[in-house]
Coordinates of N, CA and C in Angstrom, one line a residue:
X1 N 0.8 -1.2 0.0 CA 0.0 0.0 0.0 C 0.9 1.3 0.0
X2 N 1.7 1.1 1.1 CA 2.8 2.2 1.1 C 3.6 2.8 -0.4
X3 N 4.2 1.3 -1.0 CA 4.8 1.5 -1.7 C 4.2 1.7 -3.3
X4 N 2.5 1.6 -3.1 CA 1.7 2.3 -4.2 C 1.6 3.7 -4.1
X5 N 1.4 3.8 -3.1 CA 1.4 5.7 -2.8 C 2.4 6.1 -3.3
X6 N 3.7 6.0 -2.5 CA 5.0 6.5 -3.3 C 5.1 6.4 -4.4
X7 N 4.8 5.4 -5.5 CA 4.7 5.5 -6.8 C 3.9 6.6 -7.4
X8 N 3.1 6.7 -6.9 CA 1.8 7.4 -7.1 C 2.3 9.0 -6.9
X9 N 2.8 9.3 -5.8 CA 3.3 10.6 -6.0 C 4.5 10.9 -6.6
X10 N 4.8 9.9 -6.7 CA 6.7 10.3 -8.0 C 6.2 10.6 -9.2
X11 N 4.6 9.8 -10.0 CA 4.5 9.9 -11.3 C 3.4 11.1 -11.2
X12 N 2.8 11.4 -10.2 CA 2.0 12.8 -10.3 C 2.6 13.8 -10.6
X13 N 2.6 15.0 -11.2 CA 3.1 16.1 -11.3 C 2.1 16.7 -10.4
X14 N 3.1 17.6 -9.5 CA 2.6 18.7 -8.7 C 3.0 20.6 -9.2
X15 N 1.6 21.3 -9.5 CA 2.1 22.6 -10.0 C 1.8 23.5 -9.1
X16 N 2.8 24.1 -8.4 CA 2.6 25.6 -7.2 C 3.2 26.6 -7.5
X17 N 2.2 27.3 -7.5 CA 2.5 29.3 -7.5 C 2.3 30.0 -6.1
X18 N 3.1 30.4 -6.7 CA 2.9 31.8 -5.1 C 2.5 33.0 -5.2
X19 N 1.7 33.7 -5.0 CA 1.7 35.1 -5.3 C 1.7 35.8 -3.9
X20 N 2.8 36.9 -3.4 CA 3.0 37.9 -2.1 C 2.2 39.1 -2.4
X21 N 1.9 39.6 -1.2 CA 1.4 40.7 -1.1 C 1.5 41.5 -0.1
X22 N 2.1 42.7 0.1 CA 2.2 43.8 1.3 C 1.0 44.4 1.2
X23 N 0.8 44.4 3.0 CA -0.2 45.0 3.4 C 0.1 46.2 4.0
X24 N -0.6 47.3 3.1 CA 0.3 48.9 3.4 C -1.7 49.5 4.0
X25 N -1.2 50.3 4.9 CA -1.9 51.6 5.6 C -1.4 52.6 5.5
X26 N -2.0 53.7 5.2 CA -1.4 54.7 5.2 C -0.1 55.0 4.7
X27 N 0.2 54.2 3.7 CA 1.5 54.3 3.0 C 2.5 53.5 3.4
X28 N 2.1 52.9 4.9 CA 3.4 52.1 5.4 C 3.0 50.6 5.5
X29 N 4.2 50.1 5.1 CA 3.9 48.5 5.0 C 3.5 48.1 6.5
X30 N 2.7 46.9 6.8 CA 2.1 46.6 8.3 C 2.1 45.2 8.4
X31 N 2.5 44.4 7.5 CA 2.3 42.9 6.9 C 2.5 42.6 5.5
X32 N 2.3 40.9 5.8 CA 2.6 40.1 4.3 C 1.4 39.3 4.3
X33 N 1.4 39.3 2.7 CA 0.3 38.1 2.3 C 1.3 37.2 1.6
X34 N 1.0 35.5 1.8 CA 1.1 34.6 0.4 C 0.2 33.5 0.3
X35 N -0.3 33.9 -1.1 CA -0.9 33.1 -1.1 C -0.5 31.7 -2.0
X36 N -0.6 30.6 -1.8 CA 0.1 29.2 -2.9 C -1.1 28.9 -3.2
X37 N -1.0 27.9 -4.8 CA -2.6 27.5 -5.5 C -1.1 26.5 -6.1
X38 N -1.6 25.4 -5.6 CA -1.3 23.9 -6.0 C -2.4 22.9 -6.7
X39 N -1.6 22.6 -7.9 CA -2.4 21.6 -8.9 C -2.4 20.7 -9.1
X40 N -2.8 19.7 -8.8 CA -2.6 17.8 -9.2 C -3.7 17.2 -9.6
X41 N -3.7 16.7 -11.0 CA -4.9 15.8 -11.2 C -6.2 16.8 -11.6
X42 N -7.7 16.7 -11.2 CA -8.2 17.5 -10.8 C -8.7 18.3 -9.3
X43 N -7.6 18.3 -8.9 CA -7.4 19.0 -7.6 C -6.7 20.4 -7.3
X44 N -7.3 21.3 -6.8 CA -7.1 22.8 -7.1 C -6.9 23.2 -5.4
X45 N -5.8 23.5 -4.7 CA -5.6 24.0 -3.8 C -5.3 25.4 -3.5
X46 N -5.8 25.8 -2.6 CA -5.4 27.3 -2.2 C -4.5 27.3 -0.6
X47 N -3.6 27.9 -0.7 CA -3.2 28.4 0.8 C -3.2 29.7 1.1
X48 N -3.1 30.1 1.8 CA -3.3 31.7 2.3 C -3.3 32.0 3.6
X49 N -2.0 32.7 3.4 CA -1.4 33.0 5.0 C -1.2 34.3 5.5
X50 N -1.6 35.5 6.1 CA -1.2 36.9 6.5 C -0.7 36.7 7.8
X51 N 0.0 38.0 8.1 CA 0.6 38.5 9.5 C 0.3 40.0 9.1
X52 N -0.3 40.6 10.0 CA -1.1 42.5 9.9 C -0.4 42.4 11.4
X53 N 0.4 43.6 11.8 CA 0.2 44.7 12.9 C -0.6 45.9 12.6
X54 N -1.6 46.4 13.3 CA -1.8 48.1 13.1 C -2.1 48.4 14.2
X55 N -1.3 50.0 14.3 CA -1.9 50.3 15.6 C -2.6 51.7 15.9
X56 N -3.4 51.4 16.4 CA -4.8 52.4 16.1 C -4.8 53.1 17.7
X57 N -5.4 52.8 18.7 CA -5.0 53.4 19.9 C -4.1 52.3 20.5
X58 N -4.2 50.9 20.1 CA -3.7 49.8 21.1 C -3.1 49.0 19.8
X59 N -1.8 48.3 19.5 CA -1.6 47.6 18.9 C -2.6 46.7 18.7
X60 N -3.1 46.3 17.4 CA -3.3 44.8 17.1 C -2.4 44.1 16.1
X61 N -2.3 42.6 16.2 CA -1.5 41.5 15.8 C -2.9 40.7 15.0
X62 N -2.9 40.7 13.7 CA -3.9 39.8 13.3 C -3.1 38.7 12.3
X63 N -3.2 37.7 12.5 CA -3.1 36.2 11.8 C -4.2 35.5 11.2
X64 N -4.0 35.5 10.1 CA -5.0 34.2 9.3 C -4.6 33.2 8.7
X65 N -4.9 32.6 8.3 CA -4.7 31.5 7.5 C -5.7 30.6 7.2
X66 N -5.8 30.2 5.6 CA -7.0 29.8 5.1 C -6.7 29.1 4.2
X67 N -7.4 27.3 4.2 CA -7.1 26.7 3.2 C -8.4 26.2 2.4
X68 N -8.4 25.8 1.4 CA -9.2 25.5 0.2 C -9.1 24.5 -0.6
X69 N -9.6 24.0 -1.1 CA -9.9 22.4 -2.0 C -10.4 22.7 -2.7
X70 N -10.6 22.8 -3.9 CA -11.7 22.5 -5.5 C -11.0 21.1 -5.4
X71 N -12.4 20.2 -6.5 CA -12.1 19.3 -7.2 C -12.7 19.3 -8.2
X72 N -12.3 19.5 -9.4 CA -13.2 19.2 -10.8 C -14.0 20.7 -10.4
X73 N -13.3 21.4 -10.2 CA -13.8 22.8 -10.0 C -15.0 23.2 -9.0
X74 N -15.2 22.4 -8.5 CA -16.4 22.1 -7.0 C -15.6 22.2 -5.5
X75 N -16.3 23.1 -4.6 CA -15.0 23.3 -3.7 C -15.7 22.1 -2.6
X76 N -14.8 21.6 -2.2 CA -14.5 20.3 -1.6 C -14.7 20.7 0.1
X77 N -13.7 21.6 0.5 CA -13.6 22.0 1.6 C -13.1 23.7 2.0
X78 N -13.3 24.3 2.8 CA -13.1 25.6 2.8 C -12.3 25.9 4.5
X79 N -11.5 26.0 5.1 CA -11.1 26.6 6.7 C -10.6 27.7 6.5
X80 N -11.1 28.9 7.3 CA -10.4 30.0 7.9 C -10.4 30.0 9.0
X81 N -9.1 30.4 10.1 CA -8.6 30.2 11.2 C -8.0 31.9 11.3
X82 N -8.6 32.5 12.4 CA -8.1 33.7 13.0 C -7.8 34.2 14.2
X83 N -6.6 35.1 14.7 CA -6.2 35.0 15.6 C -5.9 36.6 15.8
X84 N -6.3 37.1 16.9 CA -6.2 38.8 17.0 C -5.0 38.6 18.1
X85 N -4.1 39.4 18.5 CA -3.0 39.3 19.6 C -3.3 37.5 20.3
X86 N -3.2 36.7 19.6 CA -3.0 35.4 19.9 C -4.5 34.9 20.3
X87 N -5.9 35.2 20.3 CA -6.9 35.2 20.6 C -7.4 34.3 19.5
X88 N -8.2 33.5 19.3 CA -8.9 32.7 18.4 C -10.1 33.9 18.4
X89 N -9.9 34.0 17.4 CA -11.1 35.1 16.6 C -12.1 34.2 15.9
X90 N -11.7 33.6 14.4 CA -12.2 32.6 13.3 C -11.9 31.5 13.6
X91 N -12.9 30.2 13.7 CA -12.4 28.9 13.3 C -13.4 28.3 12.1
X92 N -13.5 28.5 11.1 CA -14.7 28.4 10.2 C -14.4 27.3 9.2
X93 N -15.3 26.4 8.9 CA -15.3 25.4 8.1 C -16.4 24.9 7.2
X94 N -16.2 24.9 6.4 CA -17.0 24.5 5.3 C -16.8 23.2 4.5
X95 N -17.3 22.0 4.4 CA -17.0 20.7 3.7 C -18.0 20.4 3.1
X96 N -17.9 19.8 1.8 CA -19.1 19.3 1.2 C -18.8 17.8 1.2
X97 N -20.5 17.4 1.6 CA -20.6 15.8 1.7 C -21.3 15.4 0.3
X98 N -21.2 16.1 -0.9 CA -21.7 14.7 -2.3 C -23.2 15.5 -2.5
X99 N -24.0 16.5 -1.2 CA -25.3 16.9 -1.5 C -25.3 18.6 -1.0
X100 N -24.2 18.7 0.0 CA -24.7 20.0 0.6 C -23.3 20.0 1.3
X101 N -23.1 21.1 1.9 CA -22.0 21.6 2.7 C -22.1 21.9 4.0
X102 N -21.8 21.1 4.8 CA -21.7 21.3 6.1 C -21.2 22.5 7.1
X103 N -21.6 23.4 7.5 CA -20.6 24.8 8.1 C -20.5 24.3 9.5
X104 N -19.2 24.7 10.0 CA -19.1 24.8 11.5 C -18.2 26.0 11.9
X105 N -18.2 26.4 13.1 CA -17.3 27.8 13.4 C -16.7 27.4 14.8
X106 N -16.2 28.7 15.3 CA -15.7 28.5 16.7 C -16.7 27.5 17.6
X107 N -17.7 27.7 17.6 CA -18.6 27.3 18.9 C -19.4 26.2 17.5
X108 N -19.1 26.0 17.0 CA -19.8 24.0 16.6 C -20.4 24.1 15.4
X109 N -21.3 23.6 15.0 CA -22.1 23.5 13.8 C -23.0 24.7 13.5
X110 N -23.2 25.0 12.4 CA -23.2 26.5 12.0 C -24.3 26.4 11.0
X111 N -25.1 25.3 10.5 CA -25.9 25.1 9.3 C -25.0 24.4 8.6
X112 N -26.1 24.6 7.1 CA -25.5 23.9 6.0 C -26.2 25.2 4.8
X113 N -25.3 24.6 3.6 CA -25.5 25.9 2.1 C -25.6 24.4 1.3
X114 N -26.7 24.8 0.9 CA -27.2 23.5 -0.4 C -27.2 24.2 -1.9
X115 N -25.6 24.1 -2.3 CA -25.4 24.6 -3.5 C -24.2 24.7 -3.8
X116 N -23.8 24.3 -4.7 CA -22.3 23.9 -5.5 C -21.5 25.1 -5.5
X117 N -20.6 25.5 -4.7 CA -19.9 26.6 -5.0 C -18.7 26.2 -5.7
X118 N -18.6 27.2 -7.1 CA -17.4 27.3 -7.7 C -16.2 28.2 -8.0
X119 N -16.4 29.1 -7.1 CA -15.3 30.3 -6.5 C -15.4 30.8 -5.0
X120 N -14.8 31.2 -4.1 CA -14.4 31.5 -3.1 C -13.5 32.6 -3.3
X121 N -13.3 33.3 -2.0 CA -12.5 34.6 -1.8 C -10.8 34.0 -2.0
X122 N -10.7 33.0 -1.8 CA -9.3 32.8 -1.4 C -8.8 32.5 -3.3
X123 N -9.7 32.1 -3.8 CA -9.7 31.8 -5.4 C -9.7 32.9 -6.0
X124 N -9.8 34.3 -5.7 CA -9.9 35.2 -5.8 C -8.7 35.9 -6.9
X125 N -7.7 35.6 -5.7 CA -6.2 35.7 -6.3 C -5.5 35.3 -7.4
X126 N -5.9 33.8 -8.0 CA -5.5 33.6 -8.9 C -6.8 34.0 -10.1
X127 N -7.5 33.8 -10.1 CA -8.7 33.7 -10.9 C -9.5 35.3 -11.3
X128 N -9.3 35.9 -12.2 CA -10.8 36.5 -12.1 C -11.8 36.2 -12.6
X129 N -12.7 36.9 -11.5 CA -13.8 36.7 -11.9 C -15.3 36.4 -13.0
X130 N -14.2 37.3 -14.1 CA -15.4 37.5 -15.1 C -16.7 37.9 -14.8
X131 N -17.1 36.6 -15.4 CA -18.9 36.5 -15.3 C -19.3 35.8 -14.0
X132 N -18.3 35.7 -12.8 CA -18.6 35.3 -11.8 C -20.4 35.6 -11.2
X133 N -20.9 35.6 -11.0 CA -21.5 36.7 -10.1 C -22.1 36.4 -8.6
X134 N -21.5 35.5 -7.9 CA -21.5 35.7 -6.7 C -19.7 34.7 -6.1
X135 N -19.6 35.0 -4.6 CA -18.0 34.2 -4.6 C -18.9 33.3 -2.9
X136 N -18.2 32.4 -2.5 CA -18.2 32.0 -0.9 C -17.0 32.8 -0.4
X137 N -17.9 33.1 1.0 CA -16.8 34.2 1.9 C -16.4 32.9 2.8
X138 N -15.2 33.0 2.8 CA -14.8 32.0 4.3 C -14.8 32.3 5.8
X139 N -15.1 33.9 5.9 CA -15.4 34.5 6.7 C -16.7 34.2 7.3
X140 N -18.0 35.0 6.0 CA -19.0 35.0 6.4 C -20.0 33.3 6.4
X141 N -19.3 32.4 5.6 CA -20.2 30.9 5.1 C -21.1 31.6 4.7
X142 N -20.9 32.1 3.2 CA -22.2 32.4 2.5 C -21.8 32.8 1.5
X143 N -22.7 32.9 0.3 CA -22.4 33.2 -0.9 C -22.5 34.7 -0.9
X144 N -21.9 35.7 -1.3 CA -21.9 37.2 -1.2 C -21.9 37.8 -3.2
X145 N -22.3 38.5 -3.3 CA -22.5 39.1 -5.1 C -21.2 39.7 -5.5
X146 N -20.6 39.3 -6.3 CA -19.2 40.4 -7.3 C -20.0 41.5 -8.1
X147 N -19.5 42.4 -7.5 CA -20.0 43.4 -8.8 C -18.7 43.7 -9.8
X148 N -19.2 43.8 -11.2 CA -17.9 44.1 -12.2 C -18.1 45.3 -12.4
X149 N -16.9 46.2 -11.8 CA -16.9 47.8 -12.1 C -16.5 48.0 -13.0
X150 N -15.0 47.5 -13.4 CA -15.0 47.8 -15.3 C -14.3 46.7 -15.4
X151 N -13.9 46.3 -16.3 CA -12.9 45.3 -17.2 C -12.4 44.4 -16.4
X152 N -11.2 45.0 -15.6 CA -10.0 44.8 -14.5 C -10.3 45.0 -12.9
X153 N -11.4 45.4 -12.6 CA -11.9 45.7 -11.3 C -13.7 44.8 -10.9
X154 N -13.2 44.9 -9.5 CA -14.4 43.5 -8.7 C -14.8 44.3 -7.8
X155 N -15.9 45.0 -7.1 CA -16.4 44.8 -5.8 C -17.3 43.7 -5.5
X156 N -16.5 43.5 -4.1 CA -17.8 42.9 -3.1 C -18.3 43.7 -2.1
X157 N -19.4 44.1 -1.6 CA -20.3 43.9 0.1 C -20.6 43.2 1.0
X158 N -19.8 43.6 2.0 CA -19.6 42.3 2.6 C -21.2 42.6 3.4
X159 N -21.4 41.9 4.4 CA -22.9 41.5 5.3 C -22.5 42.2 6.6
X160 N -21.0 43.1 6.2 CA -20.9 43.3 7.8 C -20.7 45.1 7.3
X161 N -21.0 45.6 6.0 CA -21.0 47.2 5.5 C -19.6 47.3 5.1
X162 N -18.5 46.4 5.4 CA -17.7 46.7 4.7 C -17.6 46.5 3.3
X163 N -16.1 47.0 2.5 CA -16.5 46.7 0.9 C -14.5 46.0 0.7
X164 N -14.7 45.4 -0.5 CA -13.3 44.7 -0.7 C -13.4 44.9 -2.1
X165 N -12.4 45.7 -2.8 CA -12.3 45.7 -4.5 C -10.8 45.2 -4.6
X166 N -10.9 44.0 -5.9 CA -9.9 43.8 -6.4 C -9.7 44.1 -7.8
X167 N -8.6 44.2 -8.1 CA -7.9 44.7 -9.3 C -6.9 43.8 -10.0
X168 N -7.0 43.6 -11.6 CA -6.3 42.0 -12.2 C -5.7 42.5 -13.0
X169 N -4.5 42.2 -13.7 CA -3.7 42.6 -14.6 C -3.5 41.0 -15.2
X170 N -3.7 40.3 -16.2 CA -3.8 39.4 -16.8 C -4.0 38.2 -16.0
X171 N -5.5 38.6 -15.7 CA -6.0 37.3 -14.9 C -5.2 37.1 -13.1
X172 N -4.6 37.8 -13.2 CA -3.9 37.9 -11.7 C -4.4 39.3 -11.2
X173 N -4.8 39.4 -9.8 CA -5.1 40.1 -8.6 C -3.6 41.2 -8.3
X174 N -3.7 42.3 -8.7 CA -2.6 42.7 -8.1 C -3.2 44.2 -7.4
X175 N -3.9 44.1 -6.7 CA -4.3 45.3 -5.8 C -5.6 44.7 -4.8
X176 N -5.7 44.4 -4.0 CA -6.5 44.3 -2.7 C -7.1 45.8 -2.6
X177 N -8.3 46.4 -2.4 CA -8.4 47.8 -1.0 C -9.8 47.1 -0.5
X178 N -9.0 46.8 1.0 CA -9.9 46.5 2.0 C -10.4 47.0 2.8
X179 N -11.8 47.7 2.6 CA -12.3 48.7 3.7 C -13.0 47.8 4.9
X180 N -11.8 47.8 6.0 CA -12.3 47.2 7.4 C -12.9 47.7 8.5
X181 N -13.4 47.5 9.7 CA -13.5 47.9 10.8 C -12.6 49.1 11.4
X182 N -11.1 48.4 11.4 CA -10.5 49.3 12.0 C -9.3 50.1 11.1
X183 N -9.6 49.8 9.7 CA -8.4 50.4 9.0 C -8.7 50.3 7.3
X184 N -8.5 51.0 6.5 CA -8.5 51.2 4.9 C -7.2 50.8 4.9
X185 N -7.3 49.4 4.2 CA -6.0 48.3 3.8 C -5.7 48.3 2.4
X186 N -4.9 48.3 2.2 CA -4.7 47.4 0.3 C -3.4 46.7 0.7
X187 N -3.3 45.3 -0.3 CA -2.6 44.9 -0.3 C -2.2 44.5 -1.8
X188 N -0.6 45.1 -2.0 CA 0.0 45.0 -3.6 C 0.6 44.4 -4.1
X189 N 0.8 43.6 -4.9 CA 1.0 42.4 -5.3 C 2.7 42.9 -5.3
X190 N 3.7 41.6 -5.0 CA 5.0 41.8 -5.0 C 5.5 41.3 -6.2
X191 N 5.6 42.2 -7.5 CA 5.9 41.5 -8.8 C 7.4 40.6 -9.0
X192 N 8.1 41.1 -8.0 CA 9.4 40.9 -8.3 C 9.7 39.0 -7.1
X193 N 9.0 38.8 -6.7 CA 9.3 37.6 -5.9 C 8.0 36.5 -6.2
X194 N 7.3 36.5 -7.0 CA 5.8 35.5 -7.6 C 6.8 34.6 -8.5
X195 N 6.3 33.5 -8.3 CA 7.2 32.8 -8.8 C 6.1 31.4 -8.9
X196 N 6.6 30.2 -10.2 CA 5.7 29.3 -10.0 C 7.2 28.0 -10.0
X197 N 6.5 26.8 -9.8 CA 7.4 25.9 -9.6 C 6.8 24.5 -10.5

C-alpha cells in the first residue's frame, strides 16, 4: 500500500504558485500576504497566510490562514482560522458531503449551504472573476454578489458594511483595498518575488 502511494506521487506532477502581497496603511507596509494554489490531477488547492500589525489606539496583531480544495472545480472544503493578539477570533469550516456543505465555526455546527460553489474569496487571487456573479466568503459561510466595475476591477459587500475591491492585470489580482473595521488596507502584489514551480 505504502509503496503504491509512493509511486503514485513520484508519477503525479505537482504545480505551485505563489503570489505575495504587502499589506500597506497609510502608505506604510504593516504585513505580508502569500498566497500558494497547487495543482494535481483535478485538484485545485489554495493556501493563504497573512501577519497585519496596526496600531490604532492599542496595537493589534492579526493572523490568518486559510485553506481550500476544489475538485473538478467544486469546492470540496473551505477553513479559515483567526487569531487577533493570539486570541482565536475565526475557526470556520465548510465541507461538502456529495449533497450540501456542512458549516461549523468556533462554537460548533453553524448550518448547511445546499449549492455547489465554484469560486471562493481565497480563489480570488488567482482567478478572475469574469462572469462570476457571486463568490463564498470563508469569513462569512455564504455566498456574497461580485459586482464588475470595469474590465479589471471586482467589488464585493460584505454582510458586515464593509467593501473589498480587487484589481487584475492578466487574470492575476494585483491590488486588494480593503475597507475594514479598524483600517482602509490594500494589499500589492510583489511583482518581483511570484514565482511558479
Amino acid at each position: 500500500m505504502l509503496n503504491n502511494y509512493l509511486q503514485a506521487n513520484i508519477t503525479t506532477s505537482i504545480t505551485k504558485e505563489y503570489l505575495n502581497y504587502s499589506i500597506i496603511k497609510d502608505d506604510r507596509t504593516i504585513g505580508n500576504i502569500r498566497v500558494e494554489r497547487s495543482l494535481k490531477d483535478d485538484i485545485t488547492e489554495y493556501l493563504f497566510e497573512s501577519r497585519a500589525k496596526v496600531k490604532i489606539l492599542y496595537s493589534i496583531e492579526i493572523y490568518d490562514k486559510m485553506g481550500v480544495t476544489f475538485k473538478q472545480n467544486i469546492l470540496q472544503q473551505a477553513k479559515l482560522y483567526r487569531t487577533m493578539n493570539g486570541k482565536l477570533k475565526v475557526n470556520n469550516t465548510a465541507t461538502w458531503n456529495g449533497n450540501f456543505y456542512t458549516l461549523s465555526d468556533k462554537d460548533g455546527a453553524n448550518g448547511s449551504l445546499k449549492q455547489s460553489i465554484f469560486s471562493s474569496t481565497a480563489s480570488l487571487y488567482f482567478n478572475e472573476p469574469g462572469n462570476i456573479k457571486s463568490v463564498f466568503s470563508e469569513k462569512f459561510q455564504k455566498m456574497i454578489p461580485i459586482q464588475k466595475i470595469n474590465s479589471q476591477k471586482y467589488r464585493i459587500n460584505l454582510p458586515n458594511g464593509n467593501t473589498t475591491t480587487y484589481t487584475y492585470s492578466g487574470g492575476i489580482c494585483t491590488l486588494v483595498e480593503a475597507n475594514t473595521d479598524f483600517a482602509n488596507l490594500k494589499f500589492v502584489l510583489d511583482t518581483t518575488s511570484n514565482k511558479t514551480h
